PDB file of C-alpha atoms and ligand atoms in Angstrom:
ATOM      1  CA  MET N   1       0.000   0.000   0.000  1.00  0.00           C
ATOM      2  CA  LYS N   2       2.663   2.445   1.070  1.00  0.00           C
ATOM      3  CA  LYS N   3       4.660   1.533  -2.019  1.00  0.00           C
ATOM      4  CA  LYS N   4       1.699   2.289  -4.253  1.00  0.00           C
ATOM      5  CA  ILE N   5       1.210   5.716  -2.758  1.00  0.00           C
ATOM      6  CA  LEU N   6       4.903   6.383  -3.122  1.00  0.00           C
ATOM      7  CA  SER N   7       4.920   5.429  -6.795  1.00  0.00           C
ATOM      8  CA  ALA N   8       1.831   7.544  -7.360  1.00  0.00           C
ATOM      9  CA  ILE N   9       3.658  10.487  -5.835  1.00  0.00           C
ATOM     10  CA  MET N  10       6.730   9.713  -7.950  1.00  0.00           C
ATOM     11  CA  ALA N  11       4.607   9.697 -11.085  1.00  0.00           C
ATOM     12  CA  VAL N  12       3.231  13.135 -10.231  1.00  0.00           C
ATOM     13  CA  VAL N  13       6.697  14.443  -9.456  1.00  0.00           C
ATOM     14  CA  LEU N  14       8.045  13.072 -12.727  1.00  0.00           C
ATOM     15  CA  THR N  15       5.205  14.553 -14.772  1.00  0.00           C
ATOM     16  CA  ALA N  16       5.640  17.880 -13.015  1.00  0.00           C
ATOM     17  CA  SER N  17       9.365  17.947 -13.727  1.00  0.00           C
ATOM     18  CA  PHE N  18       8.747  17.169 -17.390  1.00  0.00           C
ATOM     19  CA  CYS N  19       6.294  20.036 -17.669  1.00  0.00           C
ATOM     20  CA  ALA N  20       8.842  22.433 -16.180  1.00  0.00           C
ATOM     21  CA  CYS N  21      11.142  21.750 -19.171  1.00  0.00           C
ATOM     22  CA  GLY N  22       9.148  23.603 -21.690  1.00  0.00           C
ATOM     23  CA  LYS N  23       5.653  24.599 -22.700  1.00  0.00           C
ATOM     24  CA  SER N  24       2.973  22.569 -21.024  1.00  0.00           C
ATOM     25  CA  GLY N  25       2.758  18.960 -22.103  1.00  0.00           C
ATOM     26  CA  ASN N  26       6.028  19.182 -23.934  1.00  0.00           C
ATOM     27  CA  ASP N  27       8.416  16.502 -22.781  1.00  0.00           C
ATOM     28  CA  ASP N  28      10.915  16.558 -25.640  1.00  0.00           C
ATOM     29  CA  ASN N  29      13.222  19.056 -23.995  1.00  0.00           C
ATOM     30  CA  THR N  30      12.316  21.866 -26.328  1.00  0.00           C
ATOM     31  CA  ILE N  31      12.107  25.465 -25.180  1.00  0.00           C
ATOM     32  CA  THR N  32       9.954  27.832 -27.212  1.00  0.00           C
ATOM     33  CA  MET N  33      10.766  31.464 -27.806  1.00  0.00           C
ATOM     34  CA  ALA N  34       8.099  33.821 -29.094  1.00  0.00           C
ATOM     35  CA  THR N  35       9.348  36.677 -31.229  1.00  0.00           C
ATOM     36  CA  ASN N  36       8.436  38.974 -34.111  1.00  0.00           C
ATOM     37  CA  ALA N  37      11.069  38.437 -36.772  1.00  0.00           C
ATOM     38  CA  GLU N  38      10.647  41.842 -38.444  1.00  0.00           C
ATOM     39  CA  PHE N  39      13.142  43.593 -36.272  1.00  0.00           C
ATOM     40  CA  PRO N  40      16.683  43.621 -37.692  1.00  0.00           C
ATOM     41  CA  PRO N  41      19.338  43.224 -36.345  1.00  0.00           C
ATOM     42  CA  TYR N  42      17.665  41.544 -33.336  1.00  0.00           C
ATOM     43  CA  GLU N  43      15.458  39.085 -35.256  1.00  0.00           C
ATOM     44  CA  TYR N  44      14.747  38.819 -38.945  1.00  0.00           C
ATOM     45  CA  HIS N  45      14.409  36.287 -41.725  1.00  0.00           C
ATOM     46  CA  ASP N  46      17.454  35.287 -43.692  1.00  0.00           C
ATOM     47  CA  ASN N  47      16.932  32.482 -46.218  1.00  0.00           C
ATOM     48  CA  ASN N  48      13.974  30.963 -44.344  1.00  0.00           C
ATOM     49  CA  LYS N  49      15.867  31.092 -41.093  1.00  0.00           C
ATOM     50  CA  ILE N  50      15.293  33.449 -38.195  1.00  0.00           C
ATOM     51  CA  VAL N  51      18.614  35.052 -37.322  1.00  0.00           C
ATOM     52  CA  GLY N  52      19.830  38.040 -35.326  1.00  0.00           C
ATOM     53  CA  ILE N  53      21.120  39.058 -31.917  1.00  0.00           C
ATOM     54  CA  ASP N  54      18.133  37.703 -29.969  1.00  0.00           C
ATOM     55  CA  ALA N  55      18.050  34.445 -31.939  1.00  0.00           C
ATOM     56  CA  GLU N  56      21.735  33.841 -31.237  1.00  0.00           C
ATOM     57  CA  ILE N  57      21.600  34.791 -27.553  1.00  0.00           C
ATOM     58  CA  ALA N  58      18.534  32.545 -27.147  1.00  0.00           C
ATOM     59  CA  GLU N  59      20.382  29.696 -28.844  1.00  0.00           C
ATOM     60  CA  ALA N  60      23.327  30.146 -26.475  1.00  0.00           C
ATOM     61  CA  ILE N  61      21.007  30.176 -23.446  1.00  0.00           C
ATOM     62  CA  ALA N  62      19.140  27.080 -24.651  1.00  0.00           C
ATOM     63  CA  ASN N  63      22.464  25.280 -25.210  1.00  0.00           C
ATOM     64  CA  LYS N  64      23.608  26.106 -21.706  1.00  0.00           C
ATOM     65  CA  LEU N  65      20.351  24.874 -20.200  1.00  0.00           C
ATOM     66  CA  GLY N  66      20.258  21.711 -22.309  1.00  0.00           C
ATOM     67  CA  TYR N  67      17.161  22.602 -24.320  1.00  0.00           C
ATOM     68  CA  LYS N  68      16.519  22.545 -28.032  1.00  0.00           C
ATOM     69  CA  LEU N  69      15.395  26.025 -29.112  1.00  0.00           C
ATOM     70  CA  GLU N  70      12.262  26.509 -31.148  1.00  0.00           C
ATOM     71  CA  ILE N  71      11.413  29.997 -32.434  1.00  0.00           C
ATOM     72  CA  GLU N  72       7.836  31.054 -32.998  1.00  0.00           C
ATOM     73  CA  ASP N  73       7.318  34.110 -35.218  1.00  0.00           C
ATOM     74  CA  ILE N  74       4.142  36.023 -34.277  1.00  0.00           C
ATOM     75  CA  ALA N  75       2.864  39.606 -34.132  1.00  0.00           C
ATOM     76  CA  PHE N  76       4.733  41.708 -31.577  1.00  0.00           C
ATOM     77  CA  ASP N  77       1.616  42.446 -29.571  1.00  0.00           C
ATOM     78  CA  SER N  78       0.792  38.697 -29.380  1.00  0.00           C
ATOM     79  CA  ILE N  79       4.021  37.793 -27.584  1.00  0.00           C
ATOM     80  CA  ILE N  80       2.863  38.589 -24.039  1.00  0.00           C
ATOM     81  CA  PRO N  81      -0.532  36.809 -24.500  1.00  0.00           C
ATOM     82  CA  GLU N  82       1.415  33.816 -25.875  1.00  0.00           C
ATOM     83  CA  LEU N  83       3.403  33.669 -22.632  1.00  0.00           C
ATOM     84  CA  SER N  84       0.305  34.100 -20.465  1.00  0.00           C
ATOM     85  CA  SER N  85      -1.394  31.178 -22.224  1.00  0.00           C
ATOM     86  CA  LYS N  86       1.807  29.120 -21.839  1.00  0.00           C
ATOM     87  CA  LYS N  87       2.103  28.458 -25.568  1.00  0.00           C
ATOM     88  CA  ALA N  88       5.633  29.834 -25.475  1.00  0.00           C
ATOM     89  CA  ASP N  89       8.195  29.666 -22.664  1.00  0.00           C
ATOM     90  CA  PHE N  90       9.856  33.033 -23.129  1.00  0.00           C
ATOM     91  CA  GLY N  91       9.593  36.113 -25.280  1.00  0.00           C
ATOM     92  CA  MET N  92      12.642  37.729 -26.820  1.00  0.00           C
ATOM     93  CA  ALA N  93      12.009  40.471 -29.337  1.00  0.00           C
ATOM     94  CA  GLY N  94      14.036  43.546 -28.529  1.00  0.00           C
ATOM     95  CA  MET N  95      11.407  43.864 -25.846  1.00  0.00           C
ATOM     96  CA  THR N  96      11.629  46.964 -23.683  1.00  0.00           C
ATOM     97  CA  VAL N  97      11.185  46.589 -19.948  1.00  0.00           C
ATOM     98  CA  THR N  98       8.174  48.677 -18.880  1.00  0.00           C
ATOM     99  CA  GLU N  99       6.207  48.908 -15.626  1.00  0.00           C
ATOM    100  CA  ASP N 100       3.010  48.140 -17.491  1.00  0.00           C
ATOM    101  CA  ARG N 101       4.363  44.915 -19.032  1.00  0.00           C
ATOM    102  CA  LYS N 102       5.652  43.860 -15.604  1.00  0.00           C
ATOM    103  CA  LYS N 103       2.004  43.397 -14.620  1.00  0.00           C
ATOM    104  CA  SER N 104       1.773  40.470 -17.091  1.00  0.00           C
ATOM    105  CA  VAL N 105       5.314  39.122 -17.363  1.00  0.00           C
ATOM    106  CA  ASP N 106       8.539  38.873 -15.399  1.00  0.00           C
ATOM    107  CA  PHE N 107      11.675  40.258 -17.047  1.00  0.00           C
ATOM    108  CA  SER N 108      15.195  38.846 -16.928  1.00  0.00           C
ATOM    109  CA  ASP N 109      18.223  41.012 -16.306  1.00  0.00           C
ATOM    110  CA  SER N 110      18.731  43.367 -19.222  1.00  0.00           C
ATOM    111  CA  TYR N 111      21.027  42.280 -22.057  1.00  0.00           C
ATOM    112  CA  ALA N 112      21.042  45.465 -24.162  1.00  0.00           C
ATOM    113  CA  SER N 113      20.384  49.172 -23.862  1.00  0.00           C
ATOM    114  CA  ALA N 114      18.293  50.760 -26.560  1.00  0.00           C
ATOM    115  CA  ARG N 115      16.471  53.907 -27.551  1.00  0.00           C
ATOM    116  CA  GLN N 116      13.427  55.024 -29.478  1.00  0.00           C
ATOM    117  CA  SER N 117      14.634  57.113 -32.411  1.00  0.00           C
ATOM    118  CA  ILE N 118      12.870  59.455 -34.785  1.00  0.00           C
ATOM    119  CA  ILE N 119      13.195  58.890 -38.548  1.00  0.00           C
ATOM    120  CA  VAL N 120      12.269  61.754 -40.903  1.00  0.00           C
ATOM    121  CA  PRO N 121      12.820  62.602 -44.572  1.00  0.00           C
ATOM    122  CA  GLU N 122      16.216  64.252 -45.130  1.00  0.00           C
ATOM    123  CA  ASN N 123      14.590  67.621 -45.953  1.00  0.00           C
ATOM    124  CA  SER N 124      12.132  67.568 -43.033  1.00  0.00           C
ATOM    125  CA  SER N 125      11.671  70.599 -40.785  1.00  0.00           C
ATOM    126  CA  ILE N 126      11.302  68.254 -37.799  1.00  0.00           C
ATOM    127  CA  SER N 127      14.504  68.429 -35.749  1.00  0.00           C
ATOM    128  CA  GLY N 128      13.518  66.866 -32.427  1.00  0.00           C
ATOM    129  CA  PRO N 129      10.702  65.300 -30.370  1.00  0.00           C
ATOM    130  CA  ASP N 130       9.087  68.708 -29.696  1.00  0.00           C
ATOM    131  CA  ASP N 131       8.484  69.278 -33.422  1.00  0.00           C
ATOM    132  CA  LEU N 132       6.205  66.224 -33.676  1.00  0.00           C
ATOM    133  CA  LYS N 133       3.196  67.889 -32.031  1.00  0.00           C
ATOM    134  CA  ASP N 134       0.937  68.526 -35.025  1.00  0.00           C
ATOM    135  CA  LYS N 135       2.426  65.790 -37.135  1.00  0.00           C
ATOM    136  CA  ILE N 136       1.404  62.255 -38.107  1.00  0.00           C
ATOM    137  CA  VAL N 137       3.801  59.691 -36.687  1.00  0.00           C
ATOM    138  CA  GLY N 138       4.088  56.080 -37.821  1.00  0.00           C
ATOM    139  CA  VAL N 139       4.791  53.336 -35.283  1.00  0.00           C
ATOM    140  CA  GLN N 140       4.732  49.571 -34.988  1.00  0.00           C
ATOM    141  CA  THR N 141       1.582  48.400 -33.205  1.00  0.00           C
ATOM    142  CA  GLY N 142       1.940  47.734 -29.488  1.00  0.00           C
ATOM    143  CA  THR N 143       5.566  48.811 -29.211  1.00  0.00           C
ATOM    144  CA  THR N 144       6.860  51.357 -26.743  1.00  0.00           C
ATOM    145  CA  GLY N 145       7.136  53.784 -29.668  1.00  0.00           C
ATOM    146  CA  ASP N 146       3.375  53.366 -30.146  1.00  0.00           C
ATOM    147  CA  LEU N 147       2.645  53.796 -26.425  1.00  0.00           C
ATOM    148  CA  TYR N 148       4.821  56.915 -25.970  1.00  0.00           C
ATOM    149  CA  VAL N 149       3.666  58.687 -29.125  1.00  0.00           C
ATOM    150  CA  THR N 150      -0.002  57.907 -28.419  1.00  0.00           C
ATOM    151  CA  ASP N 151       0.416  59.255 -24.872  1.00  0.00           C
ATOM    152  CA  ASP N 152       2.232  62.399 -25.966  1.00  0.00           C
ATOM    153  CA  LEU N 153       0.441  63.344 -29.198  1.00  0.00           C
ATOM    154  CA  GLY N 154      -2.954  61.627 -28.982  1.00  0.00           C
ATOM    155  CA  ASP N 155      -4.451  58.848 -31.054  1.00  0.00           C
ATOM    156  CA  ASP N 156      -5.249  61.162 -34.008  1.00  0.00           C
ATOM    157  CA  HIS N 157      -1.545  61.705 -34.600  1.00  0.00           C
ATOM    158  CA  VAL N 158      -0.572  58.039 -34.731  1.00  0.00           C
ATOM    159  CA  GLU N 159      -0.535  55.677 -37.718  1.00  0.00           C
ATOM    160  CA  ARG N 160      -0.009  52.060 -36.673  1.00  0.00           C
ATOM    161  CA  TYR N 161       1.644  49.363 -38.807  1.00  0.00           C
ATOM    162  CA  ASN N 162       2.223  45.640 -38.226  1.00  0.00           C
ATOM    163  CA  LYS N 163       5.853  45.879 -39.257  1.00  0.00           C
ATOM    164  CA  GLY N 164       8.320  48.688 -38.649  1.00  0.00           C
ATOM    165  CA  MET N 165       9.376  48.440 -42.301  1.00  0.00           C
ATOM    166  CA  GLU N 166       5.813  49.224 -43.393  1.00  0.00           C
ATOM    167  CA  ALA N 167       5.875  52.423 -41.329  1.00  0.00           C
ATOM    168  CA  VAL N 168       9.156  53.388 -42.974  1.00  0.00           C
ATOM    169  CA  GLN N 169       7.710  52.712 -46.433  1.00  0.00           C
ATOM    170  CA  ALA N 170       4.741  54.972 -45.636  1.00  0.00           C
ATOM    171  CA  LEU N 171       7.257  57.670 -44.656  1.00  0.00           C
ATOM    172  CA  VAL N 172       9.114  57.260 -47.962  1.00  0.00           C
ATOM    173  CA  GLN N 173       5.781  57.622 -49.800  1.00  0.00           C
ATOM    174  CA  GLY N 174       5.015  60.840 -47.900  1.00  0.00           C
ATOM    175  CA  LYS N 175       1.933  59.423 -46.171  1.00  0.00           C
ATOM    176  CA  ILE N 176       3.256  60.273 -42.697  1.00  0.00           C
ATOM    177  CA  ASP N 177       5.714  62.840 -41.286  1.00  0.00           C
ATOM    178  CA  ALA N 178       7.971  60.713 -39.081  1.00  0.00           C
ATOM    179  CA  VAL N 179       8.485  57.221 -37.651  1.00  0.00           C
ATOM    180  CA  VAL N 180       9.338  56.505 -34.018  1.00  0.00           C
ATOM    181  CA  ILE N 181      11.071  53.151 -33.675  1.00  0.00           C
ATOM    182  CA  ASP N 182      13.984  51.447 -31.935  1.00  0.00           C
ATOM    183  CA  ASN N 183      17.359  52.819 -33.010  1.00  0.00           C
ATOM    184  CA  GLU N 184      19.000  49.666 -34.399  1.00  0.00           C
ATOM    185  CA  PRO N 185      16.119  48.663 -36.706  1.00  0.00           C
ATOM    186  CA  ALA N 186      15.882  52.381 -37.597  1.00  0.00           C
ATOM    187  CA  LYS N 187      19.499  52.281 -38.812  1.00  0.00           C
ATOM    188  CA  VAL N 188      18.799  49.198 -40.935  1.00  0.00           C
ATOM    189  CA  PHE N 189      15.595  50.659 -42.447  1.00  0.00           C
ATOM    190  CA  VAL N 190      17.228  54.024 -43.183  1.00  0.00           C
ATOM    191  CA  SER N 191      20.152  52.288 -44.896  1.00  0.00           C
ATOM    192  CA  GLU N 192      17.707  50.355 -47.085  1.00  0.00           C
ATOM    193  CA  ASN N 193      15.690  53.430 -48.150  1.00  0.00           C
ATOM    194  CA  LYS N 194      16.903  56.599 -49.841  1.00  0.00           C
ATOM    195  CA  GLY N 195      16.214  60.098 -48.529  1.00  0.00           C
ATOM    196  CA  LEU N 196      15.719  59.378 -44.823  1.00  0.00           C
ATOM    197  CA  LYS N 197      17.675  60.291 -41.685  1.00  0.00           C
ATOM    198  CA  ILE N 198      17.635  59.559 -37.974  1.00  0.00           C
ATOM    199  CA  LEU N 199      17.459  62.590 -35.680  1.00  0.00           C
ATOM    200  CA  ASP N 200      20.253  63.005 -33.123  1.00  0.00           C
ATOM    201  CA  THR N 201      17.819  63.526 -30.249  1.00  0.00           C
ATOM    202  CA  ALA N 202      16.205  60.272 -29.178  1.00  0.00           C
ATOM    203  CA  TYR N 203      12.553  59.990 -28.217  1.00  0.00           C
ATOM    204  CA  ALA N 204      13.325  57.773 -25.187  1.00  0.00           C
ATOM    205  CA  GLU N 205      16.084  55.651 -23.653  1.00  0.00           C
ATOM    206  CA  GLU N 206      15.232  52.082 -22.666  1.00  0.00           C
ATOM    207  CA  SER N 207      16.575  48.584 -22.097  1.00  0.00           C
ATOM    208  CA  TYR N 208      15.766  45.143 -23.485  1.00  0.00           C
ATOM    209  CA  ALA N 209      15.160  41.964 -21.510  1.00  0.00           C
ATOM    210  CA  ILE N 210      13.734  38.476 -21.901  1.00  0.00           C
ATOM    211  CA  ALA N 211      10.138  37.989 -20.718  1.00  0.00           C
ATOM    212  CA  VAL N 212       8.646  34.888 -19.090  1.00  0.00           C
ATOM    213  CA  ASN N 213       5.126  34.243 -17.889  1.00  0.00           C
ATOM    214  CA  LYS N 214       4.494  36.020 -14.583  1.00  0.00           C
ATOM    215  CA  GLY N 215       5.574  33.815 -11.697  1.00  0.00           C
ATOM    216  CA  ASN N 216       7.755  31.419 -13.712  1.00  0.00           C
ATOM    217  CA  THR N 217      10.658  32.003 -11.338  1.00  0.00           C
ATOM    218  CA  GLU N 218      12.209  28.636 -12.093  1.00  0.00           C
ATOM    219  CA  LEU N 219      12.802  29.467 -15.746  1.00  0.00           C
ATOM    220  CA  LEU N 220      13.653  33.107 -15.014  1.00  0.00           C
ATOM    221  CA  ASP N 221      16.398  32.097 -12.582  1.00  0.00           C
ATOM    222  CA  LYS N 222      17.869  29.686 -15.119  1.00  0.00           C
ATOM    223  CA  ILE N 223      17.788  32.339 -17.851  1.00  0.00           C
ATOM    224  CA  ASN N 224      19.435  34.938 -15.595  1.00  0.00           C
ATOM    225  CA  LYS N 225      22.174  32.522 -14.601  1.00  0.00           C
ATOM    226  CA  ALA N 226      22.858  31.612 -18.248  1.00  0.00           C
ATOM    227  CA  LEU N 227      22.773  35.304 -19.254  1.00  0.00           C
ATOM    228  CA  ALA N 228      25.271  36.213 -16.514  1.00  0.00           C
ATOM    229  CA  GLU N 229      27.659  33.488 -17.683  1.00  0.00           C
ATOM    230  CA  LEU N 230      27.312  34.551 -21.322  1.00  0.00           C
ATOM    231  CA  LYS N 231      27.998  38.188 -20.379  1.00  0.00           C
ATOM    232  CA  GLU N 232      30.970  37.143 -18.258  1.00  0.00           C
ATOM    233  CA  ASP N 233      32.642  35.012 -20.929  1.00  0.00           C
ATOM    234  CA  GLY N 234      32.129  37.639 -23.658  1.00  0.00           C
ATOM    235  CA  THR N 235      29.567  35.688 -25.732  1.00  0.00           C
ATOM    236  CA  ILE N 236      26.897  38.420 -25.569  1.00  0.00           C
ATOM    237  CA  ASP N 237      29.343  41.137 -26.672  1.00  0.00           C
ATOM    238  CA  LYS N 238      30.586  38.919 -29.469  1.00  0.00           C
ATOM    239  CA  ILE N 239      27.051  38.321 -30.759  1.00  0.00           C
ATOM    240  CA  ILE N 240      26.138  42.027 -30.551  1.00  0.00           C
ATOM    241  CA  ASP N 241      29.388  43.039 -32.299  1.00  0.00           C
ATOM    242  CA  LYS N 242      28.631  40.602 -35.098  1.00  0.00           C
ATOM    243  CA  TYR N 243      25.375  42.417 -35.921  1.00  0.00           C
ATOM    244  CA  ILE N 244      26.029  46.010 -34.853  1.00  0.00           C
ATOM    245  CA  THR N 245      29.091  47.875 -36.057  1.00  0.00           C
ATOM    246  CA  ALA N 246      30.325  50.437 -33.548  1.00  0.00           C
ATOM    247  CA  GLU N 247      29.725  54.055 -34.564  1.00  0.00           C
TER     248      GLU N 247
HETATM  249  N1  LIG D   1      11.429  47.794 -28.059  1.00  0.00           N
HETATM  250  C1  LIG D   1      10.106  47.976 -28.526  1.00  0.00           C
HETATM  251  C2  LIG D   1       9.129  47.425 -27.518  1.00  0.00           C
HETATM  252  O1  LIG D   1       9.485  46.640 -26.697  1.00  0.00           O
HETATM  253  C3  LIG D   1       9.868  47.357 -29.894  1.00  0.00           C
HETATM  254  C4  LIG D   1      10.134  45.898 -29.985  1.00  0.00           C
HETATM  255  C5  LIG D   1       9.786  45.287 -31.340  1.00  0.00           C
HETATM  256  O2  LIG D   1       9.154  45.875 -32.184  1.00  0.00           O
HETATM  257  N2  LIG D   1      10.172  44.069 -31.553  1.00  0.00           N
HETATM  258  O3  LIG D   1       7.978  47.773 -27.537  1.00  0.00           O
END
């Protein structure tokens, strides 16, 4: 009798430890990252593969923790719901740490500093954030750029796009006056389109971190430990240097 109870407990313990490996019901040692692969140089498609700083850091973390990494490419504003519903284990998407997001997810230690930049046509009269007041500003839906600009200028002054590149294309076509977006993707988009520039004054300074479902301390601790080791041994710097050339 006692033995039976013990093996029943063991079975529960075993099942529970399997579930802790990855998304619920997944026992094949896979860890799933949710991202939006429209965000060079952090995550983007290259020959049917998702590459970039986040993809490589995630791969290094997964290796350290003994998981196989799976990357799920979804809309940016679906990443947090995907974590809440446990369909993905962590979100990594050049995601800015904000107080509001902390209500739904827990963030790892930061792995990169970032800023929201303003892109305008080369001949624009806009020279800083204060000049945006009566203008129409393009943003990527659900990003901090979207939240800040909507707060500061009001909904009527915001045009939302699913991809940052689409906002930049609208700017090239003269449909909007400026784009507010993260600085590194801004540099890539400006280099790929003629007649645009990034203003020297940033819209906001921020930092990126990895998000896990709120309360998933077990995974968060593992991620932070792996991140610390990868910072310490120079892997993170090496990955960032591979994708971002120093100015
Ligand atoms: N850093 C911005 C944010 O977290 C944008 C991220 C993105 O578009 N992938 O909202």
